XYZ file of C-alpha atoms in Angstrom:
374
model
C -185.606 158.389 0.156
C -183.624 161.625 -0.271
C -180.170 160.997 1.181
C -177.795 163.928 1.610
C -174.034 163.943 2.129
C -172.716 167.321 3.345
C -169.072 168.370 3.324
C -167.347 167.709 6.643
C -166.263 170.959 8.285
C -164.464 169.777 11.418
C -160.810 170.843 11.577
C -158.753 168.878 9.047
C -161.529 166.356 8.447
C -161.132 165.120 4.894
C -163.365 162.043 4.905
C -166.756 161.866 3.231
C -169.657 159.677 4.354
C -170.300 158.001 0.990
C -168.241 156.768 -1.934
C -169.438 156.801 -5.548
C -169.846 153.017 -5.343
C -172.134 153.416 -2.339
C -174.079 156.160 -4.086
C -174.476 153.963 -7.166
C -175.873 151.149 -5.029
C -178.467 153.393 -3.364
C -179.479 155.123 -6.596
C -179.986 151.726 -8.246
C -182.383 150.925 -5.386
C -184.452 154.002 -6.252
C -183.106 156.533 -3.762
C -181.945 160.078 -4.500
C -178.398 161.037 -3.491
C -177.509 164.699 -2.942
C -173.838 165.512 -2.371
C -172.424 168.893 -1.390
C -169.927 170.209 -3.904
C -166.370 169.323 -2.902
C -167.433 166.847 -0.207
C -165.216 164.107 -1.612
C -162.198 166.162 -2.645
C -160.290 165.492 0.578
C -160.638 161.771 -0.126
C -159.505 162.213 -3.746
C -163.076 161.779 -5.013
C -164.086 164.554 -7.448
C -167.672 165.760 -7.829
C -167.709 164.229 -11.298
C -167.314 160.750 -9.810
C -170.580 161.210 -7.921
C -172.288 162.792 -10.934
C -171.249 159.862 -13.117
C -173.291 157.465 -10.964
C -176.330 159.751 -10.884
C -175.869 161.773 -7.695
C -176.912 165.414 -7.666
C -174.266 167.967 -6.667
C -175.473 170.954 -4.622
C -173.211 173.878 -3.802
C -174.731 175.191 -0.591
C -174.728 173.360 2.767
C -178.101 174.859 3.695
C -179.665 173.364 0.572
C -178.056 169.982 1.186
C -179.402 169.691 4.724
C -182.798 171.174 3.842
C -183.370 168.735 0.982
C -182.619 165.628 3.041
C -184.720 163.012 4.744
C -181.563 161.142 5.780
C -178.226 162.921 6.350
C -175.036 160.870 6.259
C -171.946 162.296 7.915
C -168.629 161.046 9.232
C -168.071 163.197 12.305
C -170.516 164.601 14.812
C -172.071 167.949 13.855
C -170.292 170.962 15.292
C -172.095 173.983 16.749
C -172.408 175.851 13.461
C -174.362 172.906 12.022
C -176.978 172.738 14.795
C -179.109 175.236 12.883
C -179.815 172.527 10.310
C -181.489 170.249 12.855
C -185.241 169.791 12.501
C -187.999 167.394 13.406
C -188.413 164.336 11.123
C -184.800 164.553 9.917
C -182.665 161.426 10.421
C -178.909 161.759 10.985
C -176.532 158.776 10.727
C -172.938 159.481 11.806
C -170.397 159.097 14.593
C -171.892 160.992 17.539
C -169.963 160.176 20.765
C -172.686 161.923 22.773
C -171.428 160.821 26.187
C -168.595 163.305 25.785
C -170.691 166.091 24.217
C -173.530 167.552 26.291
C -174.177 170.558 23.968
C -174.717 168.286 20.955
C -176.918 165.979 23.014
C -179.086 168.925 24.081
C -179.288 170.295 20.524
C -180.429 166.950 19.133
C -183.030 166.522 21.878
C -184.360 170.057 21.410
C -184.709 169.587 17.652
C -186.931 166.500 17.822
C -184.880 164.788 15.099
C -183.611 161.205 15.087
C -179.891 160.525 15.453
C -178.285 157.136 14.844
C -174.694 156.639 15.988
C -172.291 154.459 14.046
C -170.318 153.721 17.211
C -173.220 152.179 19.162
C -174.479 149.788 16.466
C -173.681 146.513 18.216
C -173.953 142.891 17.099
C -175.021 140.010 19.331
C -171.371 139.101 20.016
C -170.873 142.686 21.319
C -168.695 143.663 18.361
C -169.159 147.132 16.863
C -169.243 146.731 13.072
C -169.359 150.436 12.182
C -166.742 151.509 14.706
C -164.353 148.678 13.829
C -162.953 150.046 10.536
C -162.129 153.436 12.049
C -160.743 151.742 15.169
C -158.467 149.747 12.882
C -157.303 152.932 11.189
C -156.887 154.884 14.444
C -155.065 151.997 16.101
C -152.574 151.562 13.298
C -152.145 155.308 12.938
C -151.570 155.773 16.683
C -148.322 153.814 16.587
C -147.177 155.764 13.540
C -147.966 159.228 14.969
C -146.539 158.142 18.310
C -143.289 157.120 16.646
C -143.192 160.462 14.817
C -143.867 162.433 17.994
C -140.906 160.714 19.682
C -138.637 162.458 17.140
C -136.829 165.543 18.403
C -138.256 167.971 15.788
C -141.774 166.914 16.881
C -141.002 167.702 20.521
C -140.039 164.213 21.641
C -136.799 162.962 23.182
C -135.261 161.997 19.847
C -135.907 158.274 20.127
C -136.035 155.933 17.125
C -138.687 153.307 17.890
C -136.826 150.246 16.519
C -133.428 151.498 17.622
C -130.352 150.210 15.810
C -127.931 147.418 16.700
C -126.371 148.181 20.070
C -129.236 150.440 21.268
C -132.563 149.831 22.995
C -135.811 149.973 21.041
C -138.732 151.956 22.425
C -141.033 150.494 25.049
C -144.651 150.820 23.890
C -147.555 150.210 26.267
C -151.047 149.735 24.835
C -153.910 150.007 27.331
C -156.875 148.111 25.912
C -156.594 145.099 23.621
C -159.730 145.605 21.534
C -159.810 146.440 17.840
C -157.914 149.733 18.151
C -155.457 148.458 20.730
C -154.608 145.252 18.909
C -154.016 147.199 15.694
C -151.801 149.662 17.568
C -149.795 146.768 19.002
C -149.538 145.143 15.568
C -147.945 148.226 13.998
C -145.766 149.019 17.027
C -144.376 145.476 16.909
C -143.818 145.832 13.178
C -141.852 149.026 13.822
C -139.534 147.068 16.094
C -140.729 148.226 19.506
C -141.017 146.217 22.692
C -144.785 146.038 23.113
C -146.967 145.417 26.161
C -150.761 145.142 25.958
C -152.919 145.501 29.064
C -156.550 144.416 29.137
C -159.059 143.132 31.676
C -160.262 140.471 29.217
C -158.020 137.438 29.705
C -159.503 135.664 26.694
C -158.486 138.590 24.518
C -154.961 138.532 25.950
C -154.729 134.816 25.128
C -155.744 135.569 21.539
C -153.047 138.254 21.208
C -150.433 135.974 22.774
C -151.298 133.144 20.405
C -151.457 135.398 17.347
C -148.005 136.884 17.925
C -146.312 133.825 19.411
C -145.480 135.583 22.657
C -143.653 138.471 20.955
C -146.120 140.892 22.569
C -146.202 140.878 26.372
C -149.774 140.558 27.619
C -150.696 141.713 31.128
C -153.979 141.599 33.050
C -154.893 145.247 33.524
C -155.220 146.767 36.985
C -153.996 149.932 38.705
C -150.706 148.339 39.813
C -149.817 146.949 36.383
C -150.830 150.169 34.601
C -148.529 152.127 36.944
C -145.628 149.733 36.384
C -145.985 149.593 32.616
C -146.683 153.284 32.006
C -143.744 154.526 34.077
C -141.359 152.360 32.058
C -142.848 153.261 28.669
C -141.589 155.649 26.009
C -144.947 155.589 24.220
C -148.345 154.887 25.790
C -151.402 154.302 23.593
C -154.770 154.507 25.344
C -157.471 152.548 23.522
C -160.056 151.796 26.194
C -163.688 151.618 25.062
C -166.966 151.291 26.919
C -169.558 151.356 24.086
C -171.526 154.597 24.147
C -170.164 155.689 27.540
C -167.392 158.015 28.658
C -163.993 156.355 28.751
C -162.607 155.599 32.233
C -159.612 157.693 33.318
C -156.885 155.086 33.749
C -153.729 157.237 33.629
C -153.636 160.018 36.208
C -151.668 163.233 36.039
C -149.614 162.052 38.991
C -148.668 158.901 37.084
C -147.652 160.963 34.046
C -145.427 163.080 36.310
C -143.379 159.936 37.041
C -142.897 159.005 33.389
C -139.693 159.558 31.455
C -139.144 163.096 30.227
C -140.220 163.367 26.591
C -142.453 160.289 26.691
C -145.496 160.358 24.420
C -149.115 159.446 25.175
C -151.631 158.928 22.346
C -155.278 158.887 23.473
C -157.399 157.042 20.914
C -160.341 157.209 23.357
C -160.508 161.010 23.180
C -163.799 160.886 21.208
C -165.350 159.392 24.327
C -163.679 161.848 26.716
C -160.237 160.236 26.791
C -158.698 157.621 29.089
C -155.912 159.864 30.430
C -156.820 162.318 33.183
C -155.213 165.306 31.474
C -156.475 164.586 27.953
C -158.401 167.177 25.991
C -159.276 167.116 22.284
C -156.726 168.476 19.824
C -156.672 168.828 16.049
C -154.433 167.725 13.222
C -153.376 171.363 12.920
C -152.144 171.444 16.543
C -152.054 167.813 17.694
C -149.955 167.784 20.880
C -149.602 169.532 24.213
C -147.185 169.040 27.160
C -148.110 167.489 30.504
C -145.405 167.107 33.186
C -142.668 166.883 30.570
C -144.538 164.366 28.414
C -146.398 165.020 25.161
C -150.089 164.182 24.741
C -151.505 163.480 21.257
C -155.304 163.702 21.473
C -156.613 164.309 17.952
C -160.327 163.543 17.985
C -160.563 162.510 14.328
C -157.349 160.603 13.747
C -158.645 158.633 10.705
C -159.310 161.988 9.001
C -155.571 162.177 8.332
C -155.805 159.225 5.945
C -159.149 159.928 4.274
C -158.588 157.913 1.125
C -158.287 154.749 3.202
C -160.832 155.751 5.837
C -163.648 156.814 3.510
C -163.707 153.527 1.607
C -163.363 151.451 4.778
C -166.249 153.357 6.373
C -168.642 153.032 3.425
C -167.889 149.312 3.176
C -169.171 148.946 6.740
C -172.060 151.426 6.817
C -173.704 150.694 3.465
C -175.793 147.663 4.546
C -177.286 149.674 7.412
C -177.874 152.724 5.221
C -179.672 150.478 2.707
C -181.970 149.209 5.456
C -182.811 152.684 6.812
C -183.417 154.030 3.300
C -185.604 151.108 2.264
C -187.748 150.744 5.370
C -187.350 153.945 7.430
C -185.363 153.966 10.647
C -188.141 152.599 12.895
C -188.903 149.531 10.804
C -185.210 148.938 10.067
C -184.354 149.103 13.778
C -187.266 146.811 14.646
C -185.881 144.219 12.208
C -182.256 144.517 13.353
C -181.304 144.662 17.045
C -177.790 145.835 16.099
C -179.193 148.916 14.375
C -181.653 149.434 17.241
C -178.688 149.944 19.561
C -177.494 152.657 17.201
C -180.552 154.806 17.943
C -179.381 157.482 20.403
C -182.002 160.235 20.129
C -185.476 160.485 18.620
C -188.394 162.888 19.008
C -186.857 164.626 22.017
C -186.123 161.338 23.823
C -182.690 159.978 24.744
C -182.607 156.264 23.969
C -178.995 155.371 24.797
C -178.565 154.474 28.479
C -174.798 155.207 28.823
C -175.318 158.671 27.298
C -178.231 159.343 29.645
C -176.127 158.282 32.620
C -173.190 160.430 31.489
C -175.379 163.551 31.455
C -177.828 162.623 34.246
C -180.745 162.718 31.812
C -183.869 160.605 31.535
C -183.574 157.452 29.442
C -186.273 155.995 27.179
C -185.514 152.452 25.926
C -185.408 152.401 22.139
C -187.248 149.070 22.158
C -190.371 150.788 23.424
C -190.378 153.166 20.452
C -190.241 150.507 17.731
C -192.379 147.787 19.332
C -195.285 148.373 16.957
C -192.974 148.026 13.920
C -191.909 144.430 14.495
């Protein structure tokens, strides 16, 4: 199969969808790898590293997309890339379609097949291709939150761990999944007082046991969110409903009662955000004020640490890419129910139910499209 890796063009996105090690693996299996010139530079991977393992470097994005049977990306295509869409092309990337109606429409109109990293789901409901970037975003959220609390960044001038004789910062994490638990881990390591809210009591027990009670765990509901958020210096929103829009758990009215200069980091912004007033920002302009607080809503947070993120992503995606390349997406999805859940769009049909519900569109179960492949 001809597998193409274009350069990411989203604002300050420095990751690349394949490492030289991943390319070497696929080339050894008989596939052709085409990489756009400079695609790996942001991740400190020169073109020569891809050439050394047998990948072909192509200068022009049009040629990269046109030559591909399978396109691997990191972030969802932006509007200027829609012109590359065509029938029979397969795209494998983060899509987050529930929060992006224009991209959903463009994919449907093109007749192509789009597989989403974030909806590949194992039998235990874990998300193996979202997990590594959730780990990165979670850990990074506490770090950028701590930075934003500094006075030069617009915050109140609060040092998260404090010093002897002063209070450390209060950090509230809403959602105790992969991103949230990693956010809590780093916030605790920075010396903050940390509270995690989640509706999953079993998950709260795990966090309590793991940290020996040093992190306060609270069953999440409207009352407890109100109480914890209004007393917080930093709030990290990490709520996830796989494939669907994130629920709005922090209202503008609640933010208006927070401490002046408090910071809110919305990890869920890719899925629409879990704060009422959230809207996507970029690494170039990451924050905006709401009622005297600062919102940080960068939609590609792991792009700030591409050297780490690129290798973590390829480690997770490579087994699934191998399967799609070896068997074609239909047969691969028929063999693997986790990959089947990653199919979002094919041949003008929307196969992901939460995305269909988010946009009030017709849903076609993916199972019905691969039944003859099993």
